[in-house]
Amino acid sequence: MELFSPEFFQALLAIILMDLVLGGDNAIVIGMAARNLPKDKQKKVIFIGTGGAILIRTLATLVAVYLLKIPGLMFAGGLLLVWMAYKLLTDESHDEQVESASSFWGAVRTIIIADAVMGLDNVLAVAGAAHGHPILVIFGLLVSIPIVVWGSTLVIKAINRFPVIIPIGAAVITHTAVTMLTGEKFVVDLIGESALIEWGLSAILITLVLYLGHNKTKKKTMESTEDAA
Protein backbone atom coordinates (compact mmCIF):
# COMPACT_ATOMS: atom_id res chain seq x y z
CA MET A 1 0.00 0.00 0.00
CA GLU A 2 1.55 3.28 -1.13
CA LEU A 3 1.30 6.48 0.90
CA PHE A 4 -1.74 8.60 -0.12
CA SER A 5 -2.89 6.00 -2.65
CA PRO A 6 -6.61 5.13 -3.02
CA GLU A 7 -5.98 2.06 -0.83
CA PHE A 8 -4.37 4.29 1.80
CA PHE A 9 -7.40 6.59 2.00
CA GLN A 10 -9.76 3.58 1.98
CA ALA A 11 -7.93 2.15 5.01
CA LEU A 12 -7.89 5.60 6.67
CA LEU A 13 -11.66 5.94 6.23
CA ALA A 14 -12.15 2.46 7.73
CA ILE A 15 -9.98 3.39 10.73
CA ILE A 16 -11.91 6.62 11.36
CA LEU A 17 -15.30 4.88 11.04
CA MET A 18 -14.26 2.05 13.36
CA ASP A 19 -12.91 4.48 15.95
CA LEU A 20 -16.13 6.49 15.87
CA VAL A 21 -18.29 3.41 16.34
CA LEU A 22 -16.04 1.68 18.88
CA GLY A 23 -15.17 4.88 20.74
CA GLY A 24 -18.61 5.74 22.09
CA ASP A 25 -18.01 4.13 25.47
CA ASN A 26 -14.56 5.70 25.73
CA ALA A 27 -16.02 9.14 25.08
CA ILE A 28 -18.62 8.61 27.80
CA VAL A 29 -15.88 7.50 30.22
CA ILE A 30 -14.14 10.85 29.80
CA GLY A 31 -17.26 12.82 30.61
CA MET A 32 -18.17 10.66 33.60
CA ALA A 33 -14.67 10.71 35.09
CA ALA A 34 -14.62 14.51 35.18
CA ARG A 35 -18.27 15.23 35.98
CA ASN A 36 -17.74 15.95 39.71
CA LEU A 37 -14.91 18.41 39.19
CA PRO A 38 -15.40 22.20 39.05
CA LYS A 39 -16.31 23.48 35.59
CA ASP A 40 -13.05 25.39 35.23
CA LYS A 41 -11.03 22.17 35.73
CA GLN A 42 -13.09 19.82 33.58
CA LYS A 43 -11.70 20.99 30.24
CA LYS A 44 -8.13 20.77 31.51
CA VAL A 45 -8.71 17.23 32.85
CA ILE A 46 -10.26 16.15 29.55
CA PHE A 47 -7.35 17.67 27.59
CA ILE A 48 -4.60 16.03 29.71
CA GLY A 49 -6.43 12.73 30.14
CA THR A 50 -7.20 12.49 26.45
CA GLY A 51 -3.61 13.33 25.54
CA GLY A 52 -2.35 10.50 27.74
CA ALA A 53 -4.96 8.12 26.34
CA ILE A 54 -4.02 9.01 22.74
CA LEU A 55 -0.31 8.44 23.47
CA ILE A 56 -0.86 5.06 25.12
CA ARG A 57 -3.29 3.89 22.45
CA THR A 58 -0.98 4.97 19.62
CA LEU A 59 1.96 3.09 21.17
CA ALA A 60 -0.23 0.02 21.81
CA THR A 61 -1.48 0.05 18.21
CA LEU A 62 2.04 0.38 16.79
CA VAL A 63 3.11 -2.60 18.92
CA ALA A 64 0.06 -4.53 17.69
CA VAL A 65 0.99 -3.77 14.06
CA TYR A 66 4.33 -5.50 14.53
CA LEU A 67 2.94 -8.33 16.67
CA LEU A 68 0.46 -9.17 13.91
CA LYS A 69 3.46 -10.00 11.70
CA ILE A 70 4.19 -13.02 13.90
CA PRO A 71 2.92 -16.17 12.11
CA GLY A 72 -0.58 -17.10 13.22
CA LEU A 73 -1.31 -13.95 15.22
CA MET A 74 -2.98 -12.12 12.33
CA PHE A 75 -5.34 -15.07 11.87
CA ALA A 76 -6.10 -15.15 15.61
CA GLY A 77 -6.61 -11.38 15.57
CA GLY A 78 -9.03 -11.73 12.67
CA LEU A 79 -11.12 -14.27 14.58
CA LEU A 80 -11.13 -11.99 17.62
CA LEU A 81 -12.30 -9.05 15.49
CA VAL A 82 -15.22 -11.09 14.14
CA TRP A 83 -16.25 -11.73 17.76
CA MET A 84 -15.85 -8.04 18.59
CA ALA A 85 -18.07 -7.09 15.63
CA TYR A 86 -20.76 -9.41 17.00
CA LYS A 87 -20.39 -8.02 20.53
CA LEU A 88 -20.71 -4.48 19.16
CA LEU A 89 -24.20 -5.37 17.96
CA THR A 90 -25.29 -7.08 21.17
CA ASP A 91 -23.48 -5.42 24.09
CA GLU A 92 -25.22 -2.89 26.30
CA SER A 93 -23.38 0.22 27.43
CA HIS A 94 -21.23 -0.32 30.49
CA ASP A 95 -20.52 3.26 31.42
CA GLU A 96 -22.27 2.77 34.75
CA GLN A 97 -19.16 0.82 35.82
CA VAL A 98 -17.04 3.97 35.65
CA GLU A 99 -16.77 5.98 38.85
CA SER A 100 -16.40 9.72 38.88
CA ALA A 101 -13.16 11.00 40.38
CA SER A 102 -13.15 13.78 42.97
CA SER A 103 -9.60 15.01 42.34
CA PHE A 104 -7.93 16.49 39.26
CA TRP A 105 -5.23 13.82 38.82
CA GLY A 106 -7.63 11.12 39.93
CA ALA A 107 -9.87 11.99 37.00
CA VAL A 108 -6.90 12.05 34.62
CA ARG A 109 -5.82 8.61 35.88
CA THR A 110 -9.34 7.24 35.50
CA ILE A 111 -9.58 8.46 31.90
CA ILE A 112 -6.22 6.98 30.87
CA ILE A 113 -6.69 3.61 32.62
CA ALA A 114 -10.31 3.17 31.48
CA ASP A 115 -9.41 4.05 27.90
CA ALA A 116 -6.52 1.57 27.93
CA VAL A 117 -8.70 -1.24 29.34
CA MET A 118 -11.66 -0.54 27.05
CA GLY A 119 -9.55 0.20 23.96
CA LEU A 120 -8.53 -3.35 22.95
CA ASP A 121 -11.15 -3.49 20.21
CA ASN A 122 -9.98 -0.13 18.82
CA VAL A 123 -6.31 -1.11 18.93
CA LEU A 124 -6.81 -4.44 17.18
CA ALA A 125 -9.21 -3.05 14.57
CA VAL A 126 -6.92 -0.13 13.68
CA ALA A 127 -3.83 -2.36 13.57
CA GLY A 128 -5.59 -4.76 11.21
CA ALA A 129 -6.92 -2.02 8.94
CA ALA A 130 -3.47 -0.34 8.77
CA HIS A 131 -1.89 -3.38 7.07
CA GLY A 132 1.46 -2.76 8.72
CA HIS A 133 1.74 0.98 8.02
CA PRO A 134 2.73 2.91 11.19
CA ILE A 135 2.08 6.27 9.50
CA LEU A 136 -1.49 5.19 8.74
CA VAL A 137 -1.96 4.13 12.37
CA ILE A 138 -0.77 7.48 13.73
CA PHE A 139 -2.63 9.56 11.14
CA GLY A 140 -5.86 7.61 11.61
CA LEU A 141 -5.77 7.89 15.40
CA LEU A 142 -4.85 11.57 15.37
CA VAL A 143 -7.84 12.29 13.13
CA SER A 144 -10.44 10.05 14.78
CA ILE A 145 -9.71 10.19 18.52
CA PRO A 146 -10.19 13.99 18.86
CA ILE A 147 -13.47 13.61 16.96
CA VAL A 148 -14.63 10.97 19.43
CA VAL A 149 -13.49 12.96 22.47
CA TRP A 150 -14.52 16.51 21.69
CA GLY A 151 -17.44 15.53 19.53
CA SER A 152 -18.61 12.70 21.78
CA THR A 153 -22.05 14.22 22.31
CA LEU A 154 -22.55 14.55 18.56
CA VAL A 155 -21.30 11.02 17.95
CA ILE A 156 -23.66 9.56 20.56
CA LYS A 157 -26.59 11.60 19.23
CA ALA A 158 -25.79 10.49 15.67
CA ILE A 159 -25.68 6.82 16.70
CA ASN A 160 -28.96 7.18 18.63
CA ARG A 161 -30.63 9.00 15.75
CA PHE A 162 -29.21 6.76 13.04
CA PRO A 163 -28.89 3.26 14.57
CA VAL A 164 -27.73 1.94 11.17
CA ILE A 165 -24.28 3.36 12.02
CA ILE A 166 -23.71 0.45 14.41
CA PRO A 167 -24.29 -2.39 11.90
CA ILE A 168 -22.28 -0.45 9.30
CA GLY A 169 -19.42 -0.25 11.79
CA ALA A 170 -19.77 -3.96 12.57
CA ALA A 171 -19.65 -4.73 8.84
CA VAL A 172 -16.46 -2.67 8.41
CA ILE A 173 -14.85 -4.44 11.38
CA THR A 174 -15.86 -7.85 9.99
CA HIS A 175 -14.39 -7.01 6.57
CA THR A 176 -11.17 -5.90 8.27
CA ALA A 177 -11.16 -9.24 10.09
CA VAL A 178 -11.49 -11.08 6.77
CA THR A 179 -8.54 -9.17 5.28
CA MET A 180 -6.52 -10.30 8.32
CA LEU A 181 -7.68 -13.92 7.97
CA THR A 182 -6.96 -14.12 4.24
CA GLY A 183 -3.73 -12.16 4.62
CA GLU A 184 -2.19 -14.70 7.01
CA LYS A 185 0.77 -16.43 5.32
CA PHE A 186 -0.41 -20.01 5.74
CA VAL A 187 -3.84 -19.05 4.37
CA VAL A 188 -2.23 -17.35 1.35
CA ASP A 189 -0.10 -20.46 0.77
CA LEU A 190 -3.25 -22.58 0.96
CA ILE A 191 -5.71 -20.61 -1.18
CA GLY A 192 -3.52 -17.92 -2.79
CA GLU A 193 -4.41 -14.26 -3.08
CA SER A 194 -7.91 -13.85 -4.48
CA ALA A 195 -10.11 -10.78 -4.22
CA LEU A 196 -13.09 -12.99 -5.10
CA ILE A 197 -12.47 -15.29 -2.14
CA GLU A 198 -11.82 -12.35 0.19
CA TRP A 199 -15.00 -10.47 -0.73
CA GLY A 200 -17.05 -13.69 -0.85
CA LEU A 201 -15.94 -14.68 2.65
CA SER A 202 -16.49 -11.11 3.78
CA ALA A 203 -20.06 -11.13 2.50
CA ILE A 204 -20.77 -14.45 4.23
CA LEU A 205 -19.32 -13.41 7.58
CA ILE A 206 -20.93 -9.95 7.53
CA THR A 207 -24.31 -11.54 6.83
CA LEU A 208 -23.75 -14.09 9.61
CA VAL A 209 -22.60 -11.49 12.17
CA LEU A 210 -25.49 -9.13 11.40
CA TYR A 211 -28.01 -11.99 11.48
CA LEU A 212 -26.77 -13.40 14.80
CA GLY A 213 -26.45 -9.92 16.29
CA HIS A 214 -30.00 -9.01 15.23
CA ASN A 215 -31.38 -12.24 16.69
CA LYS A 216 -29.53 -11.74 19.98
CA THR A 217 -30.77 -8.15 20.31
CA LYS A 218 -34.32 -9.21 19.43
CA LYS A 219 -34.18 -11.94 22.09
CA LYS A 220 -32.92 -9.45 24.70
CA THR A 221 -35.73 -7.04 23.85
CA MET A 222 -38.36 -9.78 24.16
CA GLU A 223 -36.95 -10.92 27.53
CA SER A 224 -36.92 -7.31 28.83
CA THR A 225 -40.55 -6.85 27.71
CA GLU A 226 -41.59 -10.07 29.46
CA ASP A 227 -39.76 -9.06 32.66
CA ALA A 228 -41.42 -5.64 32.63
CA ALA A 229 -44.80 -7.23 32.21
mmCIF file of C-alpha atoms in Angstrom:
data_model
loop_
_atom_site.group_PDB
_atom_site.id
_atom_site.type_symbol
_atom_site.label_atom_id
_atom_site.label_comp_id
_atom_site.label_asym_id
_atom_site.label_seq_id
_atom_site.Cartn_x
_atom_site.Cartn_y
_atom_site.Cartn_z
ATOM 1 C CA MET A 1 0.000 0.000 0.000
ATOM 2 C CA GLU A 2 1.553 3.283 -1.125
ATOM 3 C CA LEU A 3 1.295 6.480 0.899
ATOM 4 C CA PHE A 4 -1.742 8.604 -0.123
ATOM 5 C CA SER A 5 -2.890 5.996 -2.645
ATOM 6 C CA PRO A 6 -6.607 5.127 -3.024
ATOM 7 C CA GLU A 7 -5.983 2.055 -0.830
ATOM 8 C CA PHE A 8 -4.369 4.291 1.803
ATOM 9 C CA PHE A 9 -7.398 6.585 2.003
ATOM 10 C CA GLN A 10 -9.758 3.585 1.979
ATOM 11 C CA ALA A 11 -7.933 2.150 5.009
ATOM 12 C CA LEU A 12 -7.890 5.596 6.666
ATOM 13 C CA LEU A 13 -11.665 5.937 6.229
ATOM 14 C CA ALA A 14 -12.149 2.458 7.728
ATOM 15 C CA ILE A 15 -9.982 3.387 10.727
ATOM 16 C CA ILE A 16 -11.907 6.619 11.358
ATOM 17 C CA LEU A 17 -15.295 4.884 11.042
ATOM 18 C CA MET A 18 -14.265 2.053 13.359
ATOM 19 C CA ASP A 19 -12.914 4.477 15.952
ATOM 20 C CA LEU A 20 -16.126 6.493 15.870
ATOM 21 C CA VAL A 21 -18.289 3.407 16.340
ATOM 22 C CA LEU A 22 -16.036 1.683 18.885
ATOM 23 C CA GLY A 23 -15.174 4.881 20.745
ATOM 24 C CA GLY A 24 -18.615 5.738 22.086
ATOM 25 C CA ASP A 25 -18.015 4.128 25.473
ATOM 26 C CA ASN A 26 -14.558 5.697 25.725
ATOM 27 C CA ALA A 27 -16.016 9.139 25.084
ATOM 28 C CA ILE A 28 -18.620 8.610 27.802
ATOM 29 C CA VAL A 29 -15.884 7.504 30.217
ATOM 30 C CA ILE A 30 -14.141 10.854 29.802
ATOM 31 C CA GLY A 31 -17.263 12.821 30.610
ATOM 32 C CA MET A 32 -18.167 10.660 33.603
ATOM 33 C CA ALA A 33 -14.669 10.706 35.093
ATOM 34 C CA ALA A 34 -14.622 14.507 35.184
ATOM 35 C CA ARG A 35 -18.270 15.229 35.984
ATOM 36 C CA ASN A 36 -17.745 15.950 39.707
ATOM 37 C CA LEU A 37 -14.911 18.409 39.190
ATOM 38 C CA PRO A 38 -15.403 22.197 39.048
ATOM 39 C CA LYS A 39 -16.314 23.475 35.588
ATOM 40 C CA ASP A 40 -13.047 25.391 35.234
ATOM 41 C CA LYS A 41 -11.033 22.172 35.726
ATOM 42 C CA GLN A 42 -13.093 19.816 33.582
ATOM 43 C CA LYS A 43 -11.696 20.992 30.243
ATOM 44 C CA LYS A 44 -8.126 20.767 31.509
ATOM 45 C CA VAL A 45 -8.710 17.235 32.845
ATOM 46 C CA ILE A 46 -10.264 16.152 29.547
ATOM 47 C CA PHE A 47 -7.349 17.666 27.592
ATOM 48 C CA ILE A 48 -4.604 16.033 29.710
ATOM 49 C CA GLY A 49 -6.431 12.726 30.137
ATOM 50 C CA THR A 50 -7.202 12.491 26.447
ATOM 51 C CA GLY A 51 -3.608 13.329 25.543
ATOM 52 C CA GLY A 52 -2.352 10.496 27.743
ATOM 53 C CA ALA A 53 -4.963 8.119 26.337
ATOM 54 C CA ILE A 54 -4.019 9.006 22.742
ATOM 55 C CA LEU A 55 -0.314 8.445 23.465
ATOM 56 C CA ILE A 56 -0.861 5.056 25.119
ATOM 57 C CA ARG A 57 -3.295 3.892 22.449
ATOM 58 C CA THR A 58 -0.979 4.968 19.623
ATOM 59 C CA LEU A 59 1.956 3.086 21.169
ATOM 60 C CA ALA A 60 -0.229 0.020 21.815
ATOM 61 C CA THR A 61 -1.483 0.045 18.214
ATOM 62 C CA LEU A 62 2.038 0.377 16.790
ATOM 63 C CA VAL A 63 3.109 -2.596 18.922
ATOM 64 C CA ALA A 64 0.056 -4.533 17.689
ATOM 65 C CA VAL A 65 0.993 -3.771 14.057
ATOM 66 C CA TYR A 66 4.333 -5.503 14.527
ATOM 67 C CA LEU A 67 2.938 -8.333 16.672
ATOM 68 C CA LEU A 68 0.456 -9.173 13.910
ATOM 69 C CA LYS A 69 3.460 -10.003 11.696
ATOM 70 C CA ILE A 70 4.194 -13.024 13.904
ATOM 71 C CA PRO A 71 2.921 -16.170 12.107
ATOM 72 C CA GLY A 72 -0.579 -17.101 13.222
ATOM 73 C CA LEU A 73 -1.307 -13.946 15.218
ATOM 74 C CA MET A 74 -2.975 -12.117 12.331
ATOM 75 C CA PHE A 75 -5.339 -15.070 11.869
ATOM 76 C CA ALA A 76 -6.098 -15.151 15.608
ATOM 77 C CA GLY A 77 -6.609 -11.379 15.567
ATOM 78 C CA GLY A 78 -9.029 -11.729 12.667
ATOM 79 C CA LEU A 79 -11.121 -14.269 14.577
ATOM 80 C CA LEU A 80 -11.131 -11.987 17.625
ATOM 81 C CA LEU A 81 -12.297 -9.051 15.491
ATOM 82 C CA VAL A 82 -15.225 -11.087 14.139
ATOM 83 C CA TRP A 83 -16.254 -11.732 17.761
ATOM 84 C CA MET A 84 -15.855 -8.038 18.590
ATOM 85 C CA ALA A 85 -18.074 -7.089 15.634
ATOM 86 C CA TYR A 86 -20.762 -9.413 16.999
ATOM 87 C CA LYS A 87 -20.385 -8.016 20.530
ATOM 88 C CA LEU A 88 -20.705 -4.478 19.156
ATOM 89 C CA LEU A 89 -24.200 -5.373 17.957
ATOM 90 C CA THR A 90 -25.290 -7.079 21.175
ATOM 91 C CA ASP A 91 -23.482 -5.420 24.085
ATOM 92 C CA GLU A 92 -25.221 -2.892 26.298
ATOM 93 C CA SER A 93 -23.383 0.220 27.426
ATOM 94 C CA HIS A 94 -21.227 -0.324 30.494
ATOM 95 C CA ASP A 95 -20.524 3.255 31.421
ATOM 96 C CA GLU A 96 -22.274 2.766 34.747
ATOM 97 C CA GLN A 97 -19.163 0.822 35.816
ATOM 98 C CA VAL A 98 -17.040 3.974 35.653
ATOM 99 C CA GLU A 99 -16.775 5.975 38.854
ATOM 100 C CA SER A 100 -16.403 9.716 38.881
ATOM 101 C CA ALA A 101 -13.156 10.996 40.381
ATOM 102 C CA SER A 102 -13.154 13.785 42.966
ATOM 103 C CA SER A 103 -9.599 15.011 42.337
ATOM 104 C CA PHE A 104 -7.933 16.490 39.262
ATOM 105 C CA TRP A 105 -5.233 13.822 38.817
ATOM 106 C CA GLY A 106 -7.635 11.118 39.934
ATOM 107 C CA ALA A 107 -9.875 11.991 37.004
ATOM 108 C CA VAL A 108 -6.900 12.046 34.621
ATOM 109 C CA ARG A 109 -5.817 8.613 35.882
ATOM 110 C CA THR A 110 -9.341 7.239 35.503
ATOM 111 C CA ILE A 111 -9.577 8.461 31.898
ATOM 112 C CA ILE A 112 -6.222 6.975 30.872
ATOM 113 C CA ILE A 113 -6.691 3.610 32.619
ATOM 114 C CA ALA A 114 -10.306 3.171 31.482
ATOM 115 C CA ASP A 115 -9.414 4.047 27.896
ATOM 116 C CA ALA A 116 -6.521 1.567 27.927
ATOM 117 C CA VAL A 117 -8.695 -1.239 29.337
ATOM 118 C CA MET A 118 -11.657 -0.541 27.045
ATOM 119 C CA GLY A 119 -9.550 0.196 23.962
ATOM 120 C CA LEU A 120 -8.533 -3.354 22.954
ATOM 121 C CA ASP A 121 -11.148 -3.486 20.209
ATOM 122 C CA ASN A 122 -9.981 -0.126 18.820
ATOM 123 C CA VAL A 123 -6.311 -1.111 18.929
ATOM 124 C CA LEU A 124 -6.811 -4.441 17.175
ATOM 125 C CA ALA A 125 -9.214 -3.053 14.566
ATOM 126 C CA VAL A 126 -6.925 -0.135 13.679
ATOM 127 C CA ALA A 127 -3.825 -2.358 13.574
ATOM 128 C CA GLY A 128 -5.594 -4.760 11.208
ATOM 129 C CA ALA A 129 -6.917 -2.017 8.942
ATOM 130 C CA ALA A 130 -3.472 -0.337 8.770
ATOM 131 C CA HIS A 131 -1.890 -3.377 7.073
ATOM 132 C CA GLY A 132 1.459 -2.763 8.724
ATOM 133 C CA HIS A 133 1.742 0.978 8.020
ATOM 134 C CA PRO A 134 2.733 2.914 11.191
ATOM 135 C CA ILE A 135 2.079 6.274 9.495
ATOM 136 C CA LEU A 136 -1.490 5.194 8.737
ATOM 137 C CA VAL A 137 -1.960 4.134 12.369
ATOM 138 C CA ILE A 138 -0.766 7.477 13.734
ATOM 139 C CA PHE A 139 -2.625 9.561 11.141
ATOM 140 C CA GLY A 140 -5.862 7.615 11.611
ATOM 141 C CA LEU A 141 -5.769 7.886 15.404
ATOM 142 C CA LEU A 142 -4.850 11.570 15.366
ATOM 143 C CA VAL A 143 -7.841 12.291 13.127
ATOM 144 C CA SER A 144 -10.437 10.054 14.775
ATOM 145 C CA ILE A 145 -9.707 10.192 18.518
ATOM 146 C CA PRO A 146 -10.193 13.987 18.858
ATOM 147 C CA ILE A 147 -13.473 13.612 16.958
ATOM 148 C CA VAL A 148 -14.630 10.968 19.433
ATOM 149 C CA VAL A 149 -13.493 12.956 22.469
ATOM 150 C CA TRP A 150 -14.525 16.513 21.694
ATOM 151 C CA GLY A 151 -17.445 15.526 19.534
ATOM 152 C CA SER A 152 -18.611 12.695 21.785
ATOM 153 C CA THR A 153 -22.045 14.217 22.309
ATOM 154 C CA LEU A 154 -22.551 14.554 18.561
ATOM 155 C CA VAL A 155 -21.298 11.016 17.950
ATOM 156 C CA ILE A 156 -23.658 9.559 20.559
ATOM 157 C CA LYS A 157 -26.589 11.598 19.226
ATOM 158 C CA ALA A 158 -25.790 10.491 15.668
ATOM 159 C CA ILE A 159 -25.683 6.825 16.702
ATOM 160 C CA ASN A 160 -28.965 7.179 18.634
ATOM 161 C CA ARG A 161 -30.635 9.001 15.749
ATOM 162 C CA PHE A 162 -29.211 6.761 13.037
ATOM 163 C CA PRO A 163 -28.892 3.259 14.567
ATOM 164 C CA VAL A 164 -27.726 1.940 11.166
ATOM 165 C CA ILE A 165 -24.284 3.362 12.024
ATOM 166 C CA ILE A 166 -23.715 0.450 14.411
ATOM 167 C CA PRO A 167 -24.290 -2.394 11.898
ATOM 168 C CA ILE A 168 -22.279 -0.454 9.297
ATOM 169 C CA GLY A 169 -19.415 -0.251 11.786
ATOM 170 C CA ALA A 170 -19.773 -3.964 12.572
ATOM 171 C CA ALA A 171 -19.651 -4.730 8.837
ATOM 172 C CA VAL A 172 -16.460 -2.669 8.408
ATOM 173 C CA ILE A 173 -14.846 -4.442 11.379
ATOM 174 C CA THR A 174 -15.864 -7.847 9.989
ATOM 175 C CA HIS A 175 -14.394 -7.012 6.569
ATOM 176 C CA THR A 176 -11.169 -5.897 8.269
ATOM 177 C CA ALA A 177 -11.155 -9.240 10.093
ATOM 178 C CA VAL A 178 -11.494 -11.082 6.770
ATOM 179 C CA THR A 179 -8.537 -9.168 5.279
ATOM 180 C CA MET A 180 -6.520 -10.299 8.323
ATOM 181 C CA LEU A 181 -7.678 -13.920 7.973
ATOM 182 C CA THR A 182 -6.961 -14.119 4.237
ATOM 183 C CA GLY A 183 -3.727 -12.161 4.617
ATOM 184 C CA GLU A 184 -2.195 -14.698 7.008
ATOM 185 C CA LYS A 185 0.769 -16.427 5.323
ATOM 186 C CA PHE A 186 -0.412 -20.015 5.735
ATOM 187 C CA VAL A 187 -3.838 -19.048 4.372
ATOM 188 C CA VAL A 188 -2.235 -17.348 1.349
ATOM 189 C CA ASP A 189 -0.102 -20.456 0.773
ATOM 190 C CA LEU A 190 -3.248 -22.579 0.958
ATOM 191 C CA ILE A 191 -5.710 -20.606 -1.185
ATOM 192 C CA GLY A 192 -3.521 -17.921 -2.789
ATOM 193 C CA GLU A 193 -4.410 -14.263 -3.081
ATOM 194 C CA SER A 194 -7.906 -13.849 -4.476
ATOM 195 C CA ALA A 195 -10.110 -10.781 -4.223
ATOM 196 C CA LEU A 196 -13.092 -12.990 -5.099
ATOM 197 C CA ILE A 197 -12.466 -15.291 -2.138
ATOM 198 C CA GLU A 198 -11.816 -12.347 0.189
ATOM 199 C CA TRP A 199 -15.001 -10.474 -0.727
ATOM 200 C CA GLY A 200 -17.047 -13.691 -0.853
ATOM 201 C CA LEU A 201 -15.938 -14.682 2.646
ATOM 202 C CA SER A 202 -16.488 -11.107 3.778
ATOM 203 C CA ALA A 203 -20.065 -11.126 2.498
ATOM 204 C CA ILE A 204 -20.774 -14.452 4.225
ATOM 205 C CA LEU A 205 -19.316 -13.411 7.579
ATOM 206 C CA ILE A 206 -20.926 -9.954 7.527
ATOM 207 C CA THR A 207 -24.311 -11.540 6.834
ATOM 208 C CA LEU A 208 -23.754 -14.089 9.611
ATOM 209 C CA VAL A 209 -22.599 -11.492 12.171
ATOM 210 C CA LEU A 210 -25.487 -9.130 11.403
ATOM 211 C CA TYR A 211 -28.014 -11.989 11.484
ATOM 212 C CA LEU A 212 -26.772 -13.398 14.803
ATOM 213 C CA GLY A 213 -26.451 -9.920 16.291
ATOM 214 C CA HIS A 214 -29.997 -9.008 15.232
ATOM 215 C CA ASN A 215 -31.383 -12.236 16.692
ATOM 216 C CA LYS A 216 -29.529 -11.741 19.979
ATOM 217 C CA THR A 217 -30.770 -8.155 20.308
ATOM 218 C CA LYS A 218 -34.319 -9.208 19.433
ATOM 219 C CA LYS A 219 -34.179 -11.936 22.086
ATOM 220 C CA LYS A 220 -32.920 -9.452 24.700
ATOM 221 C CA THR A 221 -35.726 -7.044 23.847
ATOM 222 C CA MET A 222 -38.355 -9.777 24.164
ATOM 223 C CA GLU A 223 -36.951 -10.915 27.528
ATOM 224 C CA SER A 224 -36.922 -7.314 28.826
ATOM 225 C CA THR A 225 -40.547 -6.855 27.708
ATOM 226 C CA GLU A 226 -41.587 -10.066 29.459
ATOM 227 C CA ASP A 227 -39.759 -9.065 32.663
ATOM 228 C CA ALA A 228 -41.420 -5.637 32.630
ATOM 229 C CA ALA A 229 -44.804 -7.227 32.208
#
